PDB file of C-alpha atoms and ligand atoms in Angstrom:
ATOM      1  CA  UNK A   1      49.335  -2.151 -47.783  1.00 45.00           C
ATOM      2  CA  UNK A   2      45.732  -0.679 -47.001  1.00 59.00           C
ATOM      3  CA  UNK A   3      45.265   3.291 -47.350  1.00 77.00           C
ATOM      4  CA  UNK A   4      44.091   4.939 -44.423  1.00 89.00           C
ATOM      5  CA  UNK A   5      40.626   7.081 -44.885  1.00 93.00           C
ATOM      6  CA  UNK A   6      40.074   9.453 -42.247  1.00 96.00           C
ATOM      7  CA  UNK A   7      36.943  10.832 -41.033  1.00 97.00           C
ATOM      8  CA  UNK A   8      36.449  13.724 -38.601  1.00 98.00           C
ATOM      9  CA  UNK A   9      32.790  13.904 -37.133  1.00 98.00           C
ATOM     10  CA  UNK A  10      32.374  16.874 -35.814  1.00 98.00           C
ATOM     11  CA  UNK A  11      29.356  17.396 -33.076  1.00 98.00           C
ATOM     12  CA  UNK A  12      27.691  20.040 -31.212  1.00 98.00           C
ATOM     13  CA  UNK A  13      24.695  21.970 -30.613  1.00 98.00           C
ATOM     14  CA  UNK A  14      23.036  23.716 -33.845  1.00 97.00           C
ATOM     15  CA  UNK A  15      24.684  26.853 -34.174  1.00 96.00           C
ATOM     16  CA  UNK A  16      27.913  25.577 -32.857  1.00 97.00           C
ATOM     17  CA  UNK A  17      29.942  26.651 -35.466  1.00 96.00           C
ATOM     18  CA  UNK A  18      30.707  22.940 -37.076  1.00 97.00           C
ATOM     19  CA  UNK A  19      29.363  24.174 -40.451  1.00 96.00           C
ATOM     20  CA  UNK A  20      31.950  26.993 -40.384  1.00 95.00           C
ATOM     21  CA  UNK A  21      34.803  25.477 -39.120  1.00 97.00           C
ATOM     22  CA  UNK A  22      34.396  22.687 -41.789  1.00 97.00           C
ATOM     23  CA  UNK A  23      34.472  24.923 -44.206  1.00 95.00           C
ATOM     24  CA  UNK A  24      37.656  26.570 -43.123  1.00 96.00           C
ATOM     25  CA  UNK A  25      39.248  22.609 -43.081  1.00 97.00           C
ATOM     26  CA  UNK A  26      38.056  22.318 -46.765  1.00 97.00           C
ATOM     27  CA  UNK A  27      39.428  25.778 -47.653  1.00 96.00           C
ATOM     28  CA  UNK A  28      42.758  25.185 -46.062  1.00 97.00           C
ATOM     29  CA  UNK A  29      43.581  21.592 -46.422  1.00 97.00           C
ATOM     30  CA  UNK A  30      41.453  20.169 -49.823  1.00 97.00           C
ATOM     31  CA  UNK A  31      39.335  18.167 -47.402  1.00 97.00           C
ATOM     32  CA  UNK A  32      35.650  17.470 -48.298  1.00 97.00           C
ATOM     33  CA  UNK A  33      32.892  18.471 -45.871  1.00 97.00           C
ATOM     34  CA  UNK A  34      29.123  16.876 -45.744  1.00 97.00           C
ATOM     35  CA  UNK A  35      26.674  18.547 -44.042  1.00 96.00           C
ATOM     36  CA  UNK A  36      23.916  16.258 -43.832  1.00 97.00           C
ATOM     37  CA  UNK A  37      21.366  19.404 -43.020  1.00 94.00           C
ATOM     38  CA  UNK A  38      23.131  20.950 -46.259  1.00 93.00           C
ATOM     39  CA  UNK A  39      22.234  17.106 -48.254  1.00 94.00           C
ATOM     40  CA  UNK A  40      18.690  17.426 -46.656  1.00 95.00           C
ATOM     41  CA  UNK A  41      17.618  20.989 -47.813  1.00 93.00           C
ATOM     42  CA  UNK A  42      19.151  20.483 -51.752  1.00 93.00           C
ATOM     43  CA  UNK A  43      17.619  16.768 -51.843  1.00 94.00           C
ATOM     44  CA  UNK A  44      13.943  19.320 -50.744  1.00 94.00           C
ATOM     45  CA  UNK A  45      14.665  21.902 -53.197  1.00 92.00           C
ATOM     46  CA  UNK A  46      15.219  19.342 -55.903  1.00 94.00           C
ATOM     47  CA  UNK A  47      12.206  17.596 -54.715  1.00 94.00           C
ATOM     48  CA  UNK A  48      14.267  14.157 -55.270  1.00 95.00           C
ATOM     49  CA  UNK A  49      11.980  11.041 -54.092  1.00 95.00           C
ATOM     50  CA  UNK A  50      14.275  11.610 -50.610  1.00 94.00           C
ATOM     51  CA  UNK A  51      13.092  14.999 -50.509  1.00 95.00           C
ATOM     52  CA  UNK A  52       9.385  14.529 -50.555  1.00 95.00           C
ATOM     53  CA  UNK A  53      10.137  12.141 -47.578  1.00 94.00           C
ATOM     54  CA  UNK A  54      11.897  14.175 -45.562  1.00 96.00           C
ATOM     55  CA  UNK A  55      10.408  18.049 -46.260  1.00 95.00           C
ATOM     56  CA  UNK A  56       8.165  18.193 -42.850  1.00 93.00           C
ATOM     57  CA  UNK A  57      10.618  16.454 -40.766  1.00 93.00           C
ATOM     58  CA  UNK A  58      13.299  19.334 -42.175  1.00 92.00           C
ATOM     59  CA  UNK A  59      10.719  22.130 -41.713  1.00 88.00           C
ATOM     60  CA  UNK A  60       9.281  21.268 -38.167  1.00 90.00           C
ATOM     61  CA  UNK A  61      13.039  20.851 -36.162  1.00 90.00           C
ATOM     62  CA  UNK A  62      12.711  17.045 -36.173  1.00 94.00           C
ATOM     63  CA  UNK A  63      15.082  14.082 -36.896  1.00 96.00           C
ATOM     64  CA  UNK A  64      15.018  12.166 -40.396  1.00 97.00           C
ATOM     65  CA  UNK A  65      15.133   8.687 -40.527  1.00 96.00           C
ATOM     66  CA  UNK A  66      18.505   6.978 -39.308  1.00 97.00           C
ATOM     67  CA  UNK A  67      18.206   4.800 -42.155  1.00 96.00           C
ATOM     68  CA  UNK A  68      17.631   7.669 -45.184  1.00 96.00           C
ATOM     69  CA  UNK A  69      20.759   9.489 -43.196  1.00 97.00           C
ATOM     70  CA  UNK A  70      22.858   6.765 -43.086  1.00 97.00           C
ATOM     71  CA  UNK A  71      22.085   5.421 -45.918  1.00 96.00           C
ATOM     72  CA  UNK A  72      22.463   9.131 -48.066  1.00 95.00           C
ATOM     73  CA  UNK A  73      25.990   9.533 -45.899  1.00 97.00           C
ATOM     74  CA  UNK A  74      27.138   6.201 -46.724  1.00 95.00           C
ATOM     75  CA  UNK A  75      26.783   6.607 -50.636  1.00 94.00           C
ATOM     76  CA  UNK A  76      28.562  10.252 -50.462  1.00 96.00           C
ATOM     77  CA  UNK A  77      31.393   8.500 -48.840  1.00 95.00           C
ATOM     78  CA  UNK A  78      31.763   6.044 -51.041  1.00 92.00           C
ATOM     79  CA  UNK A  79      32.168   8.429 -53.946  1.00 93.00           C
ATOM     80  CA  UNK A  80      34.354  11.362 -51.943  1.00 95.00           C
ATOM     81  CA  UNK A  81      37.050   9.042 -51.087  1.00 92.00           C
ATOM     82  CA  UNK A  82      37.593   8.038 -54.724  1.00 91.00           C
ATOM     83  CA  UNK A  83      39.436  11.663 -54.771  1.00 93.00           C
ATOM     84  CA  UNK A  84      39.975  12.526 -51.066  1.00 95.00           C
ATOM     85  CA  UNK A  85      41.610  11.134 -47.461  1.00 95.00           C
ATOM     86  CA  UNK A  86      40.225  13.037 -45.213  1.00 97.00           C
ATOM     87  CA  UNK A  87      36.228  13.870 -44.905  1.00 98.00           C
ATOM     88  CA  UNK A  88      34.428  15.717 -42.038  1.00 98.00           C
ATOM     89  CA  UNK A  89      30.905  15.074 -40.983  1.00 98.00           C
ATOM     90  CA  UNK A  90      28.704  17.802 -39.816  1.00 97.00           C
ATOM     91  CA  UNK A  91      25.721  16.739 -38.219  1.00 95.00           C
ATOM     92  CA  UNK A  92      26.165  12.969 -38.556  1.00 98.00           C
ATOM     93  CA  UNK A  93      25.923  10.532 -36.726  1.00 98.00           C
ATOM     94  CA  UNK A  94      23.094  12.371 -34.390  1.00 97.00           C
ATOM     95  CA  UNK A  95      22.172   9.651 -32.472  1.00 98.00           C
ATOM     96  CA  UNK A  96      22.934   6.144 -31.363  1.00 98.00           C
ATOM     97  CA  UNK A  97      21.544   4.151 -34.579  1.00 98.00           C
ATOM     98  CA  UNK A  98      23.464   6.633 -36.775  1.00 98.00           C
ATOM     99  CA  UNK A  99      26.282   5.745 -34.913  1.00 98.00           C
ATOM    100  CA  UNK A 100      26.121   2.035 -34.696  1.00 98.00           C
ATOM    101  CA  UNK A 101      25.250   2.009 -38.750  1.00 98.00           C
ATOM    102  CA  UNK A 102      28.363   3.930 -39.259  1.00 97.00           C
ATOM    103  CA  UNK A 103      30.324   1.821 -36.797  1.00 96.00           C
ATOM    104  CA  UNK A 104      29.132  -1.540 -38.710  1.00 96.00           C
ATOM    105  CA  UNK A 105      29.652  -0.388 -41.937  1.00 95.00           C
ATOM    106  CA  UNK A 106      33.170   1.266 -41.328  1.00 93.00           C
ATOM    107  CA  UNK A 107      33.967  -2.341 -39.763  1.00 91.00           C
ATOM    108  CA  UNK A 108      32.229  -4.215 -42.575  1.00 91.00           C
ATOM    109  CA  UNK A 109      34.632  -2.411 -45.233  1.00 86.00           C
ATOM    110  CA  UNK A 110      37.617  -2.310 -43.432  1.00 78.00           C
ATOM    111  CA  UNK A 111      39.066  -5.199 -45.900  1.00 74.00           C
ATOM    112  CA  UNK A 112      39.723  -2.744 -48.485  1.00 73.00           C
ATOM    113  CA  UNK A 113      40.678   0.508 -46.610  1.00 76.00           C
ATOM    114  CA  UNK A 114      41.811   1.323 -43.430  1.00 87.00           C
ATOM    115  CA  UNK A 115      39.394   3.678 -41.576  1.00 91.00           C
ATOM    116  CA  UNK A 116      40.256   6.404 -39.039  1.00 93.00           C
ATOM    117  CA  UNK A 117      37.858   8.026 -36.737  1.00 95.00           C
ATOM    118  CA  UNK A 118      37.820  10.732 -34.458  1.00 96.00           C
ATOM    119  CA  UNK A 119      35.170  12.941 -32.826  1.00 98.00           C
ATOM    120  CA  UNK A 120      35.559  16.814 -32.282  1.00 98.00           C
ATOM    121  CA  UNK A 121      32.460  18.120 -30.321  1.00 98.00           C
ATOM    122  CA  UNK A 122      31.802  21.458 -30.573  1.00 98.00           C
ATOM    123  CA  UNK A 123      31.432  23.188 -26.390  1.00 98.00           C
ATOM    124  CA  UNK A 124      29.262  26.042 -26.354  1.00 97.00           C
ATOM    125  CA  UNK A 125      26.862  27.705 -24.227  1.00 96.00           C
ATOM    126  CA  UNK A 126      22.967  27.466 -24.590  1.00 95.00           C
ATOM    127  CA  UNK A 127      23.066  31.850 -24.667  1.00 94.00           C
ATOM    128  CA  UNK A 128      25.514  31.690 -27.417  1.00 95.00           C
ATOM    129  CA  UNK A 129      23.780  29.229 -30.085  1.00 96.00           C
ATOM    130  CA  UNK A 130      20.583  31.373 -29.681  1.00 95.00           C
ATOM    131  CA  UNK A 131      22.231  34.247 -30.107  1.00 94.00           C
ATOM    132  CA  UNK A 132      24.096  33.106 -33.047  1.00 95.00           C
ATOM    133  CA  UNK A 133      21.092  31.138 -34.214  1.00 96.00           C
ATOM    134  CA  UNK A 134      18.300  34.033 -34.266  1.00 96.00           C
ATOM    135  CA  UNK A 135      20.985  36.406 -36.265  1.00 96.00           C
ATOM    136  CA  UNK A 136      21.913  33.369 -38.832  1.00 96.00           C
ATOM    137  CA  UNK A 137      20.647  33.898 -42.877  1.00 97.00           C
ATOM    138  CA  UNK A 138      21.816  31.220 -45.095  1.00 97.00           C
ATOM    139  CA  UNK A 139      22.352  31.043 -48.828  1.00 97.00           C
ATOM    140  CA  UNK A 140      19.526  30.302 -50.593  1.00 96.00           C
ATOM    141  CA  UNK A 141      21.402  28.356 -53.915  1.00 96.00           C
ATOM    142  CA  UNK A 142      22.079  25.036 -52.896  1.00 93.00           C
ATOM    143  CA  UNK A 143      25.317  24.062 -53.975  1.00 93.00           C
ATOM    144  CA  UNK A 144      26.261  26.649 -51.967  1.00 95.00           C
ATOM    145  CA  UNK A 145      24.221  27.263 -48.515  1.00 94.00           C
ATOM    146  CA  UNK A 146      27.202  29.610 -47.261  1.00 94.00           C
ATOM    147  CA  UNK A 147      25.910  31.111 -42.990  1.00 95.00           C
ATOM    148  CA  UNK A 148      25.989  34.817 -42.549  1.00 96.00           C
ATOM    149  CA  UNK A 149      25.483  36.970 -39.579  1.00 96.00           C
ATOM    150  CA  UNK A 150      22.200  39.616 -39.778  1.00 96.00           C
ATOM    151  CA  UNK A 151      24.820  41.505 -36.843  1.00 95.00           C
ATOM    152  CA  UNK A 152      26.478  44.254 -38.242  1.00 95.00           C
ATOM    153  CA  UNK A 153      29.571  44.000 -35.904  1.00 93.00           C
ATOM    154  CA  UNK A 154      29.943  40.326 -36.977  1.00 92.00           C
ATOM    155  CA  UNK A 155      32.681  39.274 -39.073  1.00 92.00           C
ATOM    156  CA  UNK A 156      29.906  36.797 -41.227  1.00 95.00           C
ATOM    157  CA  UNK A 157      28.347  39.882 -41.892  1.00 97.00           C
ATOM    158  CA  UNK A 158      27.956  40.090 -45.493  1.00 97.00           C
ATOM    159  CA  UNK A 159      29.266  42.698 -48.230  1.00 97.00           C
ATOM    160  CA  UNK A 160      25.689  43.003 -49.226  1.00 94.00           C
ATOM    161  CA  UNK A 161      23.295  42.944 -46.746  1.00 90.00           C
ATOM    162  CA  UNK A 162      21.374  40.648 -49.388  1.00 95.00           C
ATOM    163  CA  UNK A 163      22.969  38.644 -50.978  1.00 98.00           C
ATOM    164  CA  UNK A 164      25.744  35.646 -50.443  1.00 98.00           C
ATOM    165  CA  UNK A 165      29.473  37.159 -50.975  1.00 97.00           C
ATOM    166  CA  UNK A 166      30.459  33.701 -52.544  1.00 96.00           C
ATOM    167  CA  UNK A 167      27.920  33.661 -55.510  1.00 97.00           C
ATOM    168  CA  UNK A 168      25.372  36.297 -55.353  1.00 98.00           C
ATOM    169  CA  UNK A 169      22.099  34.350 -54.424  1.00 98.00           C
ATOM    170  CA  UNK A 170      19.718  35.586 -52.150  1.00 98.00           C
ATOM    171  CA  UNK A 171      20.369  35.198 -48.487  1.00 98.00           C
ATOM    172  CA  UNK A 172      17.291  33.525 -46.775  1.00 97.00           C
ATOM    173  CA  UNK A 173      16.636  32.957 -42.904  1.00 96.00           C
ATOM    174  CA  UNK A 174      16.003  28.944 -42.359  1.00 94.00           C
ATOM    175  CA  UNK A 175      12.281  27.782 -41.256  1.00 92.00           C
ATOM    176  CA  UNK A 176      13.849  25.882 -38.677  1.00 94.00           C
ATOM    177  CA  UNK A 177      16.056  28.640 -37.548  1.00 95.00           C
ATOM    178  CA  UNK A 178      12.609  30.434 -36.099  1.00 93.00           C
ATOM    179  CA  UNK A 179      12.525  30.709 -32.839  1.00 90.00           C
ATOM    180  CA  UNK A 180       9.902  28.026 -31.810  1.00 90.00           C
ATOM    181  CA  UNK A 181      11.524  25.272 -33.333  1.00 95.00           C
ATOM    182  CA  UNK A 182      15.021  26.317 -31.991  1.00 95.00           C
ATOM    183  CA  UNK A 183      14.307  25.072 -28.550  1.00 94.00           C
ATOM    184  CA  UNK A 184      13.101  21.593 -30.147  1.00 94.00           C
ATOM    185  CA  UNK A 185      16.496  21.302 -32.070  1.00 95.00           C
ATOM    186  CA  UNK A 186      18.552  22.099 -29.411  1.00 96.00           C
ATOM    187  CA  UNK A 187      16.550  19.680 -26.817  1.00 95.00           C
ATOM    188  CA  UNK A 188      16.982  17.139 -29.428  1.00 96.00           C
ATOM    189  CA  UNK A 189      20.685  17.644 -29.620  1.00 97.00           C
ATOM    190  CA  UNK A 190      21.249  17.273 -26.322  1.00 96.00           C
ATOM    191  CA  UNK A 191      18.968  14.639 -25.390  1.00 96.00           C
ATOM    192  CA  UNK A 192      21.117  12.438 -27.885  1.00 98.00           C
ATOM    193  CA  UNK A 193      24.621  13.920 -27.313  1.00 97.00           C
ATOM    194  CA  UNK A 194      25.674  11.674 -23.779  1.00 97.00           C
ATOM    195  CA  UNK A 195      24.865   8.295 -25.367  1.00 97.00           C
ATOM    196  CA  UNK A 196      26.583   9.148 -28.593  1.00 97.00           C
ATOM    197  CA  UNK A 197      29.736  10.133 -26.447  1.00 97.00           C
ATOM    198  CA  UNK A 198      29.434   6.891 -24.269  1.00 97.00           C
ATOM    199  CA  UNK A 199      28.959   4.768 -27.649  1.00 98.00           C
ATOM    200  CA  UNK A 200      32.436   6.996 -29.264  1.00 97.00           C
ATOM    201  CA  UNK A 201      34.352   6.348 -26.138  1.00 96.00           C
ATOM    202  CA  UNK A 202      33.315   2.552 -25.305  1.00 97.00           C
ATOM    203  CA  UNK A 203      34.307   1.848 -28.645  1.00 96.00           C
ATOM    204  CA  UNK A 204      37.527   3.265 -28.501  1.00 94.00           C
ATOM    205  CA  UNK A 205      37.512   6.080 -30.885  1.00 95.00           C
ATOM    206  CA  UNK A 206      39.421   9.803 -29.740  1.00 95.00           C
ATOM    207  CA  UNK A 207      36.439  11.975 -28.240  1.00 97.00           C
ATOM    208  CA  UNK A 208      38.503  15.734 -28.626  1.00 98.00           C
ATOM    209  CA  UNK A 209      36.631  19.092 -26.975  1.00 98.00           C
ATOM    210  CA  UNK A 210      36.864  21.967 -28.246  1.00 98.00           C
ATOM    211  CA  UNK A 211      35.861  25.226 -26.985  1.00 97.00           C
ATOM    212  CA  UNK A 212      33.570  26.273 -29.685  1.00 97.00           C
ATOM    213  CA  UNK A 213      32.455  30.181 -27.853  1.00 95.00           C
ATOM    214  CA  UNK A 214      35.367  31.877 -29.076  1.00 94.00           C
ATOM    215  CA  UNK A 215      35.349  33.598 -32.712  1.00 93.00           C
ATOM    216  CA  UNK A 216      36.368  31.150 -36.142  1.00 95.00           C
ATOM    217  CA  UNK A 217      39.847  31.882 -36.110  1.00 96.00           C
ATOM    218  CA  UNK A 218      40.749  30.706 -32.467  1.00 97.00           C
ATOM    219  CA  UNK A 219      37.982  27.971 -32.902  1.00 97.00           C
ATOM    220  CA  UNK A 220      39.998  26.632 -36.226  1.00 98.00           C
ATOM    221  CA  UNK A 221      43.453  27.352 -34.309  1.00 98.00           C
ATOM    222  CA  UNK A 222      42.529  25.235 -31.383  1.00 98.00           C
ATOM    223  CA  UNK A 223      41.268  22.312 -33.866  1.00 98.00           C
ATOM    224  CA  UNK A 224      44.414  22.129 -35.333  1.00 97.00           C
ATOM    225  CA  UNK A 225      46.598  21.926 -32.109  1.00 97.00           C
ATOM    226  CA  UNK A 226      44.223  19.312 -31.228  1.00 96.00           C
ATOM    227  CA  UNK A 227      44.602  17.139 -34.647  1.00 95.00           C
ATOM    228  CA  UNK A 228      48.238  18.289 -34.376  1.00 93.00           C
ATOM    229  CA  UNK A 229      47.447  19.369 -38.207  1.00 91.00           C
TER     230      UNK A 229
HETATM  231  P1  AMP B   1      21.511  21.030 -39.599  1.00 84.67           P
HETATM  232  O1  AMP B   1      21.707  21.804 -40.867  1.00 84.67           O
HETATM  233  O2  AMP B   1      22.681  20.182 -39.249  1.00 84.67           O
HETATM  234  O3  AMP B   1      21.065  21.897 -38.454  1.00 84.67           O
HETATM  235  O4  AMP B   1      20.313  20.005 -39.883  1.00 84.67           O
HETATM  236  C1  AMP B   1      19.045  20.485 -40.284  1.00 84.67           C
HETATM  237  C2  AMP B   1      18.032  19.386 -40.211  1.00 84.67           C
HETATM  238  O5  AMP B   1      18.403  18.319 -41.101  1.00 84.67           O
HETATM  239  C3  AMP B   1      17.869  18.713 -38.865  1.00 84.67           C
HETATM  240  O6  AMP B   1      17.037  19.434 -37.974  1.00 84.67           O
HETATM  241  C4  AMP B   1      17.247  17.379 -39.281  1.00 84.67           C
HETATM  242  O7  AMP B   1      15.883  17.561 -39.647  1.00 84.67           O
HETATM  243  C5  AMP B   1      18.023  17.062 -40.553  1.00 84.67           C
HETATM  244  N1  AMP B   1      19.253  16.298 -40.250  1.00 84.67           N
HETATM  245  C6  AMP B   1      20.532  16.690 -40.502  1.00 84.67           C
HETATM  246  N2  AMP B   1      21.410  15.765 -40.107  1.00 84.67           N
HETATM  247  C7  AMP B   1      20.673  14.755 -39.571  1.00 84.67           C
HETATM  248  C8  AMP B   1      21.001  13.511 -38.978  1.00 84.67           C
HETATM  249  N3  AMP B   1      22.264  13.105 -38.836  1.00 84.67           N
HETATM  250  N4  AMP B   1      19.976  12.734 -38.546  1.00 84.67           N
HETATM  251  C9  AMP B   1      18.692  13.090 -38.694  1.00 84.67           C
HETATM  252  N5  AMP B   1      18.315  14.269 -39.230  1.00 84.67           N
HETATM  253  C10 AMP B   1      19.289  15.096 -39.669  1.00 84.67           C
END
């Protein structure tokens, strides 16, 4: 008999909350999580051959190449399901090529595994992801990228004003969290998001909605009444 590999895409605006509510699914069930923003920024710091391709596009808000994504998400896979199940995607696919490359190639290797697919999108307002966009500072070590909250009253505030609870490194805001590029990401994210929904559902995978406004906790609750987890 064939295992079954499942993947979880999760999608929504930037600043939806995807990156945190993966890594409350890896915490809690062992699952691993790639963030293909995450992939992009340590493949720059390393200044891999990848990374000297895709530095501006990173910097300036824009999309990488489908084929670098794909082709970056496709090895990762490869090698996580030697030692997990279940993966989630966070940021990937982002638009319809993405989507038809991982389409084909789930299809083209489905002789050896059985794949599962299902899309969570993320549902927030356009006020919120600002918001939570203009008060994010990341992690500057990049193994670890962990999101914090510059607002006091937020629970992603950190211990240390500083520095990442997790492993100490210097919290750092992102260039393309500044505001002028903001309103380029999120136009790009929804300029894409209807025809990667119409390609999800005419191909028969589970499309699920969450309400992504709320605060982590009700955010992760919901997701697992919805992937009856
Ligand atoms: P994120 O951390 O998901 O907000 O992604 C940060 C940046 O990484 C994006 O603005 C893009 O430049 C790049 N990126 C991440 N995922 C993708 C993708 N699936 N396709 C193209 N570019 C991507």
């Amino acid at each position: 008999m064939l295992g079954t590999k499942r993947i979880i895409v999760f999608i929504g605006l930037p600043g939806s909350g995807k990156g945190t509510i993966s890594k409350l699914c890896v915490d809690n069930f062992g699952w691993l999580q790639l963030s293909t923003g995450d992939l992009c920024r340590k493949n720059i710091a390393e200044q891999t051959e990848i990374g000297k391709k895709i530095d501006f596009a990173i910097k300036s808000g824009k999309l990488v190449s489908d084929s670098i994504i794909s082709e970056m998400v496709f090895d990762w896979l490869c090698d996580s399901f030697k030692s997990v199940d279940t993966v989630i995607f966070d940021g990937y696919p982002r638009t319809l090529v993405q989507a038809n490359q991982l389409h084909d190639f789930l299809m083209n290797n489905s002789t050896s595994l059985n794949y599962k697919l299902d899309i969570v999108r993320f549902v927030v307002s356009m006020q919120m992801v600002k918001d939570r966009l203009s008060d994010r500072i990341i992690c500057s070590n990049k193994n670890c990228q962990m999101a914090y909250s510059t607002d006091s009253t937020s629970k992603f505030f950190p211990k240390n004003p500083q520095f990442c609870d997790r492993c100490g490194s210097l919290l750092v805001k992102r260039p393309d969290d500044q505001p002028e590029i903001v309103g380029d990401r999120l136009e790009t994210y929804n300029r894409h998001e209807q025809e990667l929904l119409k390609f999800f559902v005419s191909n028969q995978y589970t499309v699920i909605d969450i309400s992504a406004d709320q605060q982590a906790d009700v955010v992760f609750a919901e997701l697992k009444r919805a992937l009856h987890l």
